[in-house]
Coordinates of N, CA and C in Angstrom, one line a residue:
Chain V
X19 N -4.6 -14.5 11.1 CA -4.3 -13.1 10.7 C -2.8 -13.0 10.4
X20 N -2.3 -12.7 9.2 CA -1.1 -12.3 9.3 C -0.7 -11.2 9.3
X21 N 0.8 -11.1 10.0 CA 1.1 -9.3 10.6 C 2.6 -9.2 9.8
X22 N 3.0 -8.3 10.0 CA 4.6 -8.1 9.5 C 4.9 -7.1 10.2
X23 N 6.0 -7.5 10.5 CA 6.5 -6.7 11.8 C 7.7 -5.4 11.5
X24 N 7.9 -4.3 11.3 CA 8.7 -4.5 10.8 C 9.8 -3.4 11.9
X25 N 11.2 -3.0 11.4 CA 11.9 -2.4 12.7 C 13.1 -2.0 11.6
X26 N 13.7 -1.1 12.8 CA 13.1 -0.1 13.5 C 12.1 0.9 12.7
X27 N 11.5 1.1 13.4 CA 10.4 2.4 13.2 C 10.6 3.6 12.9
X28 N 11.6 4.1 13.4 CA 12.6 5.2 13.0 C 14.0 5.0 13.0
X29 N 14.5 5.8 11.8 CA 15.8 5.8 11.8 C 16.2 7.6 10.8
X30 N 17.5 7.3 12.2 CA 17.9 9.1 11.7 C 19.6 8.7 11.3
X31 N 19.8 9.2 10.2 CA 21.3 8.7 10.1 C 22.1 9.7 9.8
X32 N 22.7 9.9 9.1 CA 23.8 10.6 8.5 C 24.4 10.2 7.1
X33 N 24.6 10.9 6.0 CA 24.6 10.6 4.7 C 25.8 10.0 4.7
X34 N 26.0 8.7 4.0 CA 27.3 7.8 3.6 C 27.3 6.9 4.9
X35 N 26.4 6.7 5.7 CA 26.3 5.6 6.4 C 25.6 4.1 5.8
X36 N 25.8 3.2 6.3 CA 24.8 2.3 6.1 C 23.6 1.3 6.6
X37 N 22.4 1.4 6.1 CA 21.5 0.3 7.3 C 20.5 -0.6 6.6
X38 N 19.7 -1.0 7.6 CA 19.5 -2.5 7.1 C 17.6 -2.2 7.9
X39 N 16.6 -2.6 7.0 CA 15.3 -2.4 7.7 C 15.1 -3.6 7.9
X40 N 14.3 -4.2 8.7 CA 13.7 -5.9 9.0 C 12.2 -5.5 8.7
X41 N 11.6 -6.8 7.9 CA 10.6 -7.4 8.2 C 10.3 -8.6 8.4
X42 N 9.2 -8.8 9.2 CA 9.6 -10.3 10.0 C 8.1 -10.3 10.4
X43 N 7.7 -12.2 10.1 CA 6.2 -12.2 10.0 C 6.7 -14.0 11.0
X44 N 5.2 -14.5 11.3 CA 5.3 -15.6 11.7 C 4.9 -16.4 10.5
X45 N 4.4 -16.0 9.8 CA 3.1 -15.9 8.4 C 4.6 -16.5 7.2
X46 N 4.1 -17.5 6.7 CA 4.6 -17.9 5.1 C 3.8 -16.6 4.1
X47 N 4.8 -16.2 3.3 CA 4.0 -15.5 1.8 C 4.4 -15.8 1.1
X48 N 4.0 -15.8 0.0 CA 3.8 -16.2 -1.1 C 5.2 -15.1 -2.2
X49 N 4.9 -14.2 -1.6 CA 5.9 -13.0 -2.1 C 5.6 -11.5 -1.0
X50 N 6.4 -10.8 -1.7 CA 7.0 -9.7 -0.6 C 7.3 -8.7 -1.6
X51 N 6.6 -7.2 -1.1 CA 6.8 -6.4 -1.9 C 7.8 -5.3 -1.4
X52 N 8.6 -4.5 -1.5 CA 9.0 -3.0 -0.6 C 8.4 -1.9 -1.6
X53 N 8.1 -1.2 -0.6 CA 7.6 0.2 -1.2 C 8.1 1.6 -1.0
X54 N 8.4 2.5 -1.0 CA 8.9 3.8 -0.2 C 7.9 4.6 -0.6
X55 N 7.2 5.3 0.2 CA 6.2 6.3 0.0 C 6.8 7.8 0.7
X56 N 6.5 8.5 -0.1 CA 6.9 10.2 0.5 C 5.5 10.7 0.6
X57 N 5.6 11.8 1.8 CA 4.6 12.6 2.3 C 3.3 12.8 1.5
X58 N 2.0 12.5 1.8 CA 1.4 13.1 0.7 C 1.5 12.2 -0.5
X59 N 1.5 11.1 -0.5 CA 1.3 10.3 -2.0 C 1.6 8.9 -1.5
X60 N 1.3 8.1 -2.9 CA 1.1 6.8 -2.4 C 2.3 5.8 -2.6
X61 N 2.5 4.9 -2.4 CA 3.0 4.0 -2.5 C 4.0 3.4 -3.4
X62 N 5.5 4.1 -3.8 CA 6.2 3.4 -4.9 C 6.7 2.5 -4.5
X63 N 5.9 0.9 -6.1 CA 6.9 -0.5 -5.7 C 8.3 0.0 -6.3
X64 N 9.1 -0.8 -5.3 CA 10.3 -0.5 -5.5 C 11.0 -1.8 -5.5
X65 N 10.7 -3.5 -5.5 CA 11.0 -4.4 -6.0 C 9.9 -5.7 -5.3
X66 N 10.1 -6.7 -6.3 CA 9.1 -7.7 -5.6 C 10.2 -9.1 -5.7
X67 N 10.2 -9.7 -4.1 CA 10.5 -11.1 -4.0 C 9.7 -12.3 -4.0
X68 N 10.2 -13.1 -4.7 CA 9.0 -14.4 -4.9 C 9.4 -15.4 -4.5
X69 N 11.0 -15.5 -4.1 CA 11.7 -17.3 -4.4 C 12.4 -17.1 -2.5
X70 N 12.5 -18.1 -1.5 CA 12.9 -17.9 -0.3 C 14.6 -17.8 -0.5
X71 N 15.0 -17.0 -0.2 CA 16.4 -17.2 -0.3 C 17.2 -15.9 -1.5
X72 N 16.1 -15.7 -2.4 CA 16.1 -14.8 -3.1 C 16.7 -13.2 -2.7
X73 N 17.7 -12.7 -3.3 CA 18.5 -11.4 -3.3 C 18.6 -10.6 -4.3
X74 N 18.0 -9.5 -4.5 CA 17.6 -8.2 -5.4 C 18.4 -7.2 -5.4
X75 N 18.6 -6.5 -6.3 CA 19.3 -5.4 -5.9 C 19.0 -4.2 -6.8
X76 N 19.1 -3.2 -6.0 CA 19.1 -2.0 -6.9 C 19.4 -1.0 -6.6
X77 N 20.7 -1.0 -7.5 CA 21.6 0.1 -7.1 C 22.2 0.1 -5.6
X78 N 22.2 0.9 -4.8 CA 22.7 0.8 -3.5 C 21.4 0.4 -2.8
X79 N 20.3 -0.2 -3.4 CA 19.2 -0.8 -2.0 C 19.9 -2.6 -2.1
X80 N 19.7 -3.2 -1.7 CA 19.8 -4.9 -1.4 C 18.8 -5.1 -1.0
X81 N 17.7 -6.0 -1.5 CA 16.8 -6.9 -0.9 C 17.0 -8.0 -0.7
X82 N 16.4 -9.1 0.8 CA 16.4 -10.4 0.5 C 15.3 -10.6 1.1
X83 N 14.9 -11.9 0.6 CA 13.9 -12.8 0.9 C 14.6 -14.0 2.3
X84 N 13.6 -14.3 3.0 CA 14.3 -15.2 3.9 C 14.1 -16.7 3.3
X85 N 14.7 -17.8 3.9 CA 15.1 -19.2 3.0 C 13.4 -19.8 3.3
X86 N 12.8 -18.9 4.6 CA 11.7 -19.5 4.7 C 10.5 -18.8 4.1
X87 N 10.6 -17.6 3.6 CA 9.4 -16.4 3.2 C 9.0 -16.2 4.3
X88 N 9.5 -16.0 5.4 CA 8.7 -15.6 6.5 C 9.2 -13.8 6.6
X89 N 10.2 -13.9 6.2 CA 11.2 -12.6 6.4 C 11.9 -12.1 5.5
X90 N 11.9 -10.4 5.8 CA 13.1 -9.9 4.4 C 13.6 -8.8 5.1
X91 N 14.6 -8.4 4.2 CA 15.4 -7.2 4.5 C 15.6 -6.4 3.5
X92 N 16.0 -5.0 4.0 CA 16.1 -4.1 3.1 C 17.5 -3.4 3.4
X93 N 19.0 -3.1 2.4 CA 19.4 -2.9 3.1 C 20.2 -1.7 2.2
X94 N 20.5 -0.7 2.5 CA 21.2 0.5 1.8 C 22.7 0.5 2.3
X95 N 22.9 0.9 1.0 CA 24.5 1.8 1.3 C 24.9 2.6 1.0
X96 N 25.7 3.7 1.9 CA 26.2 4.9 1.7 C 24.4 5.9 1.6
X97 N 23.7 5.4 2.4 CA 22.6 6.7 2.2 C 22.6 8.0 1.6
X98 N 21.7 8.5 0.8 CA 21.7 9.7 0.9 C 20.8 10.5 1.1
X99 N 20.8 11.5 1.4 CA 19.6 12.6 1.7 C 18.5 12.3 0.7
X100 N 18.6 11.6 -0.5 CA 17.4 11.4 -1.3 C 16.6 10.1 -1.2
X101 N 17.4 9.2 -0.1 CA 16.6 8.0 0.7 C 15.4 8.6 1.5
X102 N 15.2 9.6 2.0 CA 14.8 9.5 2.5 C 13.1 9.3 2.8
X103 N 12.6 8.4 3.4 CA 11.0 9.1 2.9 C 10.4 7.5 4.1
X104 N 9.4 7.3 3.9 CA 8.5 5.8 4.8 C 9.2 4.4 3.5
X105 N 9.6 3.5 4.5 CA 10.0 2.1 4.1 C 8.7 1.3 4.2
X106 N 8.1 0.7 2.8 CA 7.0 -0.5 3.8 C 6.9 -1.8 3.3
X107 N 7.3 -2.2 3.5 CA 7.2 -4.1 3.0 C 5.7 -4.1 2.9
X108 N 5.2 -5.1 2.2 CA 4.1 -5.7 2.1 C 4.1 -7.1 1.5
X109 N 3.5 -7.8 2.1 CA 3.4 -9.5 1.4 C 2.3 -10.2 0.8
X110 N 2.2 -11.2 0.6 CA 0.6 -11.5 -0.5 C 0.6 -12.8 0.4
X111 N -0.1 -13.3 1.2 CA -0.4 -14.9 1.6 C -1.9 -15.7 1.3
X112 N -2.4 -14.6 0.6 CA -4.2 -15.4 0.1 C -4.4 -15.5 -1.6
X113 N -5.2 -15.7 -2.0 CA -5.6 -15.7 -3.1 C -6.1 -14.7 -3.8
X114 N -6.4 -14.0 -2.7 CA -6.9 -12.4 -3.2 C -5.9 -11.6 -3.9
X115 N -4.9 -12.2 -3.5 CA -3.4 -11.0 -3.8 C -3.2 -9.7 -3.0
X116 N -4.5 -9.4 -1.8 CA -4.3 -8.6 -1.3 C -3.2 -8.2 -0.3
X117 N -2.8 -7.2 -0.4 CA -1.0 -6.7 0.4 C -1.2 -6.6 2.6
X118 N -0.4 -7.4 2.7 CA -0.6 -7.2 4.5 C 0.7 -6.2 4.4
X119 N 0.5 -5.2 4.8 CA 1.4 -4.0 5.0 C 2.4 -4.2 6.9
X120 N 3.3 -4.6 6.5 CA 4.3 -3.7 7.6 C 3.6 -2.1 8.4
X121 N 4.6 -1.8 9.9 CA 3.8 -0.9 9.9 C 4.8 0.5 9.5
X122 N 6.0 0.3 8.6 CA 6.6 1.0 7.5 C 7.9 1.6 8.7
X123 N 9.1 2.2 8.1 CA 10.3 2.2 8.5 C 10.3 3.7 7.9
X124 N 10.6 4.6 8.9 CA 10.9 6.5 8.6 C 12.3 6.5 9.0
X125 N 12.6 7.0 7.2 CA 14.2 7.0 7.3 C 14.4 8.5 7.1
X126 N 15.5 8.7 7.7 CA 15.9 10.6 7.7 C 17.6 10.1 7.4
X127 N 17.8 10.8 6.3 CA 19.0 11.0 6.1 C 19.3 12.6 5.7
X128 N 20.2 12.7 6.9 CA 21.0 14.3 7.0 C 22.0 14.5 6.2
X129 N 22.2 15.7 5.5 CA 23.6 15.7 5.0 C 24.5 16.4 5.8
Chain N
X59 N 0.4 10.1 -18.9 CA 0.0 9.4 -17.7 C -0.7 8.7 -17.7
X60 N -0.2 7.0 -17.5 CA -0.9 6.0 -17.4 C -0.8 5.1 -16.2
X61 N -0.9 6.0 -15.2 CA -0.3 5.8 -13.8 C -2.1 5.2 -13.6
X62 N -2.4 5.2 -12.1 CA -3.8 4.8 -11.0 C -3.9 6.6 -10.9
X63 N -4.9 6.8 -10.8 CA -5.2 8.2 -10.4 C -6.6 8.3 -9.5
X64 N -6.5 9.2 -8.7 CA -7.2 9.2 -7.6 C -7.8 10.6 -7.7
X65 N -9.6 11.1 -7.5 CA -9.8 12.0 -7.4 C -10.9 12.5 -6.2
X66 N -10.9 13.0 -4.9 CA -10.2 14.2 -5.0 C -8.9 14.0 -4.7
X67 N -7.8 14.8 -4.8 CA -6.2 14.5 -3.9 C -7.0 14.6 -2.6
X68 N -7.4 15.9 -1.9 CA -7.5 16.1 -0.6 C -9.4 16.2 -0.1
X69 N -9.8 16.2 0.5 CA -11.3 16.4 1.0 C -11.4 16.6 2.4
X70 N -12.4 17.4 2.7 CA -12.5 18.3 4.3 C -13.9 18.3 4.3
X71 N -14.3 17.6 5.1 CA -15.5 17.5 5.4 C -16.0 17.4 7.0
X72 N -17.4 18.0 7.0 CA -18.0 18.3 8.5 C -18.2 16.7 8.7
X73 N -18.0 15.9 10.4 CA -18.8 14.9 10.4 C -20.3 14.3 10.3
X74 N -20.3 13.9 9.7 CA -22.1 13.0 9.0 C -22.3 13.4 8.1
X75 N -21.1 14.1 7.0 CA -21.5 14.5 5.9 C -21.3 13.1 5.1
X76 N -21.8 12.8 3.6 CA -21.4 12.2 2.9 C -19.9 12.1 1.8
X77 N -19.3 11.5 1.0 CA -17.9 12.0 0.5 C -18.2 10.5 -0.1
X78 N -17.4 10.6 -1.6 CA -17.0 10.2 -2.6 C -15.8 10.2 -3.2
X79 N -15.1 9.4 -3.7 CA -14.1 9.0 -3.8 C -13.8 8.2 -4.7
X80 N -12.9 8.2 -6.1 CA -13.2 8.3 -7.7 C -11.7 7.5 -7.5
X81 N -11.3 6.7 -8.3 CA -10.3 5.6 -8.6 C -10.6 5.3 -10.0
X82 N -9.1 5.8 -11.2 CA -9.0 5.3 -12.2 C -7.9 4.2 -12.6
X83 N -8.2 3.0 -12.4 CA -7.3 2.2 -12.7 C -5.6 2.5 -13.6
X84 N -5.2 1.8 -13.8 CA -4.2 1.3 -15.0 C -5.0 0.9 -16.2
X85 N -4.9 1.2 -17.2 CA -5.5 0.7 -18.1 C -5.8 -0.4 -18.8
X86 N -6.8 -1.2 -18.4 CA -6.8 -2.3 -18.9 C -6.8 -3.6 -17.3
X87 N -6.0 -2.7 -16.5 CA -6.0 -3.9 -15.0 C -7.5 -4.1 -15.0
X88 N -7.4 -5.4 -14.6 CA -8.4 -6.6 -14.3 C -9.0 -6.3 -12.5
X89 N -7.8 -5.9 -11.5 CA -8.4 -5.7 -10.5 C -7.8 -4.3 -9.6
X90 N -8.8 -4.0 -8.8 CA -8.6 -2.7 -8.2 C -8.9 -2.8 -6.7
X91 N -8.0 -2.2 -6.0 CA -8.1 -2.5 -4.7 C -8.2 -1.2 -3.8
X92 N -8.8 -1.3 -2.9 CA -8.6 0.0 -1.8 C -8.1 -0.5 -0.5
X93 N -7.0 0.3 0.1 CA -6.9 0.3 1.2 C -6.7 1.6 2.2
X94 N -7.0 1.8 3.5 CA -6.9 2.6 3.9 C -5.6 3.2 4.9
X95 N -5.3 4.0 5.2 CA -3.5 4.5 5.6 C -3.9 5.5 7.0
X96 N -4.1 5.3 8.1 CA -4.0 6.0 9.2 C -2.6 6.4 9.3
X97 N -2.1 8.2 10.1 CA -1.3 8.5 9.8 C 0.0 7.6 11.0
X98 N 0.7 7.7 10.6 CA 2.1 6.5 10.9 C 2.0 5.3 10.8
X99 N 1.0 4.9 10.1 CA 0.7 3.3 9.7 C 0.9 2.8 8.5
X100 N 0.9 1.5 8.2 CA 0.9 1.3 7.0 C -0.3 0.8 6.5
X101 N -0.5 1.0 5.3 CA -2.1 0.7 4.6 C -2.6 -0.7 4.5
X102 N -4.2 -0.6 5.3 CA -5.1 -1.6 5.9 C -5.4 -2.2 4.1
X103 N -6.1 -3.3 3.9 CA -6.8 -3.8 2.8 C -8.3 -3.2 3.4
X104 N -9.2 -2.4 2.2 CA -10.3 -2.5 2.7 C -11.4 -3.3 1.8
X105 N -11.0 -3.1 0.6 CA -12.0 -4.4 -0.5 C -11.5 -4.6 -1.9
X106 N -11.7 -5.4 -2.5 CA -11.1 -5.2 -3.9 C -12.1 -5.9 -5.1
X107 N -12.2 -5.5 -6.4 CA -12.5 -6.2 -7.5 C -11.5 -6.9 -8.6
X108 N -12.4 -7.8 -8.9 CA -11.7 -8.4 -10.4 C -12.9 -8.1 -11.8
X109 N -12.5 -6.9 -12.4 CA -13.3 -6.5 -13.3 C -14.9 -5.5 -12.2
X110 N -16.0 -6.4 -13.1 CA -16.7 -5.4 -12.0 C -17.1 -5.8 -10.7
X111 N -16.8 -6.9 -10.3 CA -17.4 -8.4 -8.8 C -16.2 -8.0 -8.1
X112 N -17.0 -7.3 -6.8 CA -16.8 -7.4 -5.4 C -16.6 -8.4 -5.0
X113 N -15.2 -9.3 -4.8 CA -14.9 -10.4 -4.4 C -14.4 -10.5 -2.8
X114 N -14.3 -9.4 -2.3 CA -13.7 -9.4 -0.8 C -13.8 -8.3 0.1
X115 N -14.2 -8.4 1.1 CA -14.7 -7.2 1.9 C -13.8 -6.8 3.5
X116 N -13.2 -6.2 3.7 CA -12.4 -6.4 5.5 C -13.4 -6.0 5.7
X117 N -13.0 -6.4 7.6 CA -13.8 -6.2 8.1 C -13.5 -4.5 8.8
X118 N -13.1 -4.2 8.3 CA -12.7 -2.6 8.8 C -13.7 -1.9 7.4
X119 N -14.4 -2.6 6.6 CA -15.2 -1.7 6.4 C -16.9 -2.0 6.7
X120 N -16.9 -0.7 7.5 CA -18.4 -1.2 7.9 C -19.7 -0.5 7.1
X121 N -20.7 -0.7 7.7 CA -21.9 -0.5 6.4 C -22.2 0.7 5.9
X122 N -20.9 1.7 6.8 CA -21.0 3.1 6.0 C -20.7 3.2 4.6
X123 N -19.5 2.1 4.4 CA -18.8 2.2 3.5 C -19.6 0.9 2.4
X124 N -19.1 2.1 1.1 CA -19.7 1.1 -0.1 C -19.0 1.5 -1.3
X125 N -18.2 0.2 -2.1 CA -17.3 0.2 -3.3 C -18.1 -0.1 -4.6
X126 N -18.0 0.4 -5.6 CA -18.5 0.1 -7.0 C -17.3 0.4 -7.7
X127 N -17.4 -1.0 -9.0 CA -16.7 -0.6 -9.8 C -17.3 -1.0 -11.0
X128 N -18.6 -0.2 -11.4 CA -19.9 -0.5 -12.6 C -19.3 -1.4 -13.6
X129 N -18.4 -0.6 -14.2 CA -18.3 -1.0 -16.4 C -16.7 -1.9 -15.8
X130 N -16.4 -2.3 -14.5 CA -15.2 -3.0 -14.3 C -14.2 -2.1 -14.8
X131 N -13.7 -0.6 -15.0 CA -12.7 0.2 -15.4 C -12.4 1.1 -14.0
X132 N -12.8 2.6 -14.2 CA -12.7 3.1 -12.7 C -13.8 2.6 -11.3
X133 N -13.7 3.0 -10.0 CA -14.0 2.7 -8.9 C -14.3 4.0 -8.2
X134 N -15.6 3.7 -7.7 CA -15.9 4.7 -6.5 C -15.6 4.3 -5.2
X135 N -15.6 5.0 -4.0 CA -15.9 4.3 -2.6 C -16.7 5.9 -2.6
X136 N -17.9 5.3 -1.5 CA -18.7 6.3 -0.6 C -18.4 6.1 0.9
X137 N -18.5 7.0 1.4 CA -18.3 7.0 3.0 C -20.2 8.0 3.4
X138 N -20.8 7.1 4.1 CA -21.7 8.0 4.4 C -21.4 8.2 5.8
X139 N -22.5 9.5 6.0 CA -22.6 9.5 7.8 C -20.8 9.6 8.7
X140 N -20.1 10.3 7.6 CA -18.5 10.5 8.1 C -18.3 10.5 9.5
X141 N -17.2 10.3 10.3 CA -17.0 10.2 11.4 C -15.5 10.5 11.8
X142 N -15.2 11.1 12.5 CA -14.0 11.6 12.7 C -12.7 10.6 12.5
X143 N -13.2 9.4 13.3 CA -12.3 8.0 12.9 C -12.5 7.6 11.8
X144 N -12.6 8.2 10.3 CA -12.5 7.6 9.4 C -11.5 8.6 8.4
X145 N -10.8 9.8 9.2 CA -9.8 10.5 9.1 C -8.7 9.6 8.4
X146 N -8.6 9.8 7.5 CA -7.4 8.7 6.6 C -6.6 9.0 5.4
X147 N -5.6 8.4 4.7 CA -5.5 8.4 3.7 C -6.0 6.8 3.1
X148 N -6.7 7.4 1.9 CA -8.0 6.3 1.2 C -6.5 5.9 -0.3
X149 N -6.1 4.9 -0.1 CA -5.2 4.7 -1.3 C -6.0 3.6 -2.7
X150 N -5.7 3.7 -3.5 CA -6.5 2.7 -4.5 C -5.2 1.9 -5.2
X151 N -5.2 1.3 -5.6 CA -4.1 0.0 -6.2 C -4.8 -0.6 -7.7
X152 N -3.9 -0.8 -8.4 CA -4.4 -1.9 -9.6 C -3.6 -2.9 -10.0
X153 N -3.6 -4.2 -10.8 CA -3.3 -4.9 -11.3 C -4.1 -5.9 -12.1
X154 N -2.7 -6.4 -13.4 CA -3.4 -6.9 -14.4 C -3.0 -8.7 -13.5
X155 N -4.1 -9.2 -13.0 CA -4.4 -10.5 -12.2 C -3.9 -11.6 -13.4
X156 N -2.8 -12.4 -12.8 CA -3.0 -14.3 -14.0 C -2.4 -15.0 -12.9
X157 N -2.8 -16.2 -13.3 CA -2.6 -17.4 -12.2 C -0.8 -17.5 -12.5
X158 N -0.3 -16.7 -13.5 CA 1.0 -17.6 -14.0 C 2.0 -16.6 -13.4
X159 N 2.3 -15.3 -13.7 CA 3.6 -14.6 -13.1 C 3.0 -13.8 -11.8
X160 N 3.5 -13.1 -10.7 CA 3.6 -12.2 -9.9 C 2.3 -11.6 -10.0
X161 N 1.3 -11.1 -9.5 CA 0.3 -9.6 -9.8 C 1.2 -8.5 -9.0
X162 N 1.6 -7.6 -9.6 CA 2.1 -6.6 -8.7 C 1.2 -5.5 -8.6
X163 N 0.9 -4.4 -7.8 CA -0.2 -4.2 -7.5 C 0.5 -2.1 -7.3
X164 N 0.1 -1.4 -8.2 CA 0.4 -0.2 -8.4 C -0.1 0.9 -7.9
X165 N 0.1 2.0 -7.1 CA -0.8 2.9 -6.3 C -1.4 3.8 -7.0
X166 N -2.0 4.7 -6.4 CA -2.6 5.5 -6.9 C -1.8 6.9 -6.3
X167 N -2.2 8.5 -6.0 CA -1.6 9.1 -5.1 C -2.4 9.3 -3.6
X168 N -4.1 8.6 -3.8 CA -4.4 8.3 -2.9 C -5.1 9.9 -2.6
X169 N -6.1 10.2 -1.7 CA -7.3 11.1 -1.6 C -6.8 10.9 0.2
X170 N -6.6 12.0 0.6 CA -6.1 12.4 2.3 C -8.0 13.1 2.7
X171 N -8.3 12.5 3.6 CA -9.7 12.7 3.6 C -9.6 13.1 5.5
X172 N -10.2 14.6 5.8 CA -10.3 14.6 7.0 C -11.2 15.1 7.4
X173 N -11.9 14.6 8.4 CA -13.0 15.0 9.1 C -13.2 15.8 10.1
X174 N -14.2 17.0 10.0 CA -13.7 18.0 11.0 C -14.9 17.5 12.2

């Protein structure tokens, strides 16, 4: 069974701060997705990693992939109140292509 | 709008009632997936197709539950015999499947389904 771990679970910050979400598996993938979903709806991809070692960016988010695919990060800068919403990694490790979900990161950014 | 669309958005139902649940792909995606979202969790896999073949089943769905996807385009799930623990959000996914780049896999807005 593969799990993904991911942390913190909550985070409350303050606008123009910066942070960093973890996910972290025992589990090799194949690739890794992040998603941010708001209340009430589903699931926007918001970038996909495929290569270990691999670093994405968009805009003020930073993604990386770990050197091993076991792990990644998500990391913002200067937050703003329009970050705010559920963080959830997801990874692919079968053939199915089906997504093993994190159990997702609630970010609150105050202005 | 050429988004996944999901119908109903919301559903309220007595327990051991029956409920249905309508998924229109991306146009043209080859597979379509359901999974399910208890609230503060992140979304379980519960089965998926490639075209119209049911290729994979979790085991979180049990014999209440049953997926069709006839002409391989949209998707149903049925829930019979509802039960309070099947209180969820029911999300649906698509993608166009190849052995060669990435499948990325697109949501739908997903049907909040609760059982009274």
């Amino acid at each position: 069974t593969q799990l993904l771990e991911q942390s913190p679970q909550f985070l409350s910050i303050q606008e123009g701060e910066n942070l960093t979400v973890y996910c972290n598996s025992s589990s090799v993938f194949s690739s890794l997705q992040w998603y941010r979903q708001e209340p009430g709806e589903g699931p926007v991809l918001l970038v996909t990693v495929v290569t270990g070692g691999e670093v994405k960016k968009l805009k003020r988010l930073t993604f990386q992939f770990g050197d091993a695919r076991k792990d990644s990060s998500l990391h913002i800068t200067a937050a703003q109140p329009g970050d705010t919403g559920l963080y959830l990694c997801a990874g692919v490790a079968n053939a199915g292509n089906m997504l093993t979900f994190g159990g997702g990161t609630r970010l609150m950014v105050k202005p | 709008d050429t988004g996944v669309s999901q119908d109903p958005r919301h559903k309220i139902t007595k327990r051991g009632q029956n409920v249905t649940f309508r998924c229109d792909p991306i146009s043209e995606h080859n597979r379509l997936y359901w999974y399910r979202q208890t609230l503060g969790q992140g979304p379980e896999f519960l089965t998926y197709f490639q075209n119209e073949a049911q290729l994979e089943k979790s085991r979180l769905l049990s014999d209440r539950f049953s997926a069709e996807r006839p002409k391989g385009s949209f998707s149903t799930l049925e829930i019979q015999r509802t039960e309070q623990g099947d209180s969820a959000m029911y999300l649906c996914a698509s993608t166009q499947f190849n052995l060669i780049s990435y499948n990325e896999q697109f949501f739908g807005p997903g049907t909040r389904l609760t059982v009274l």
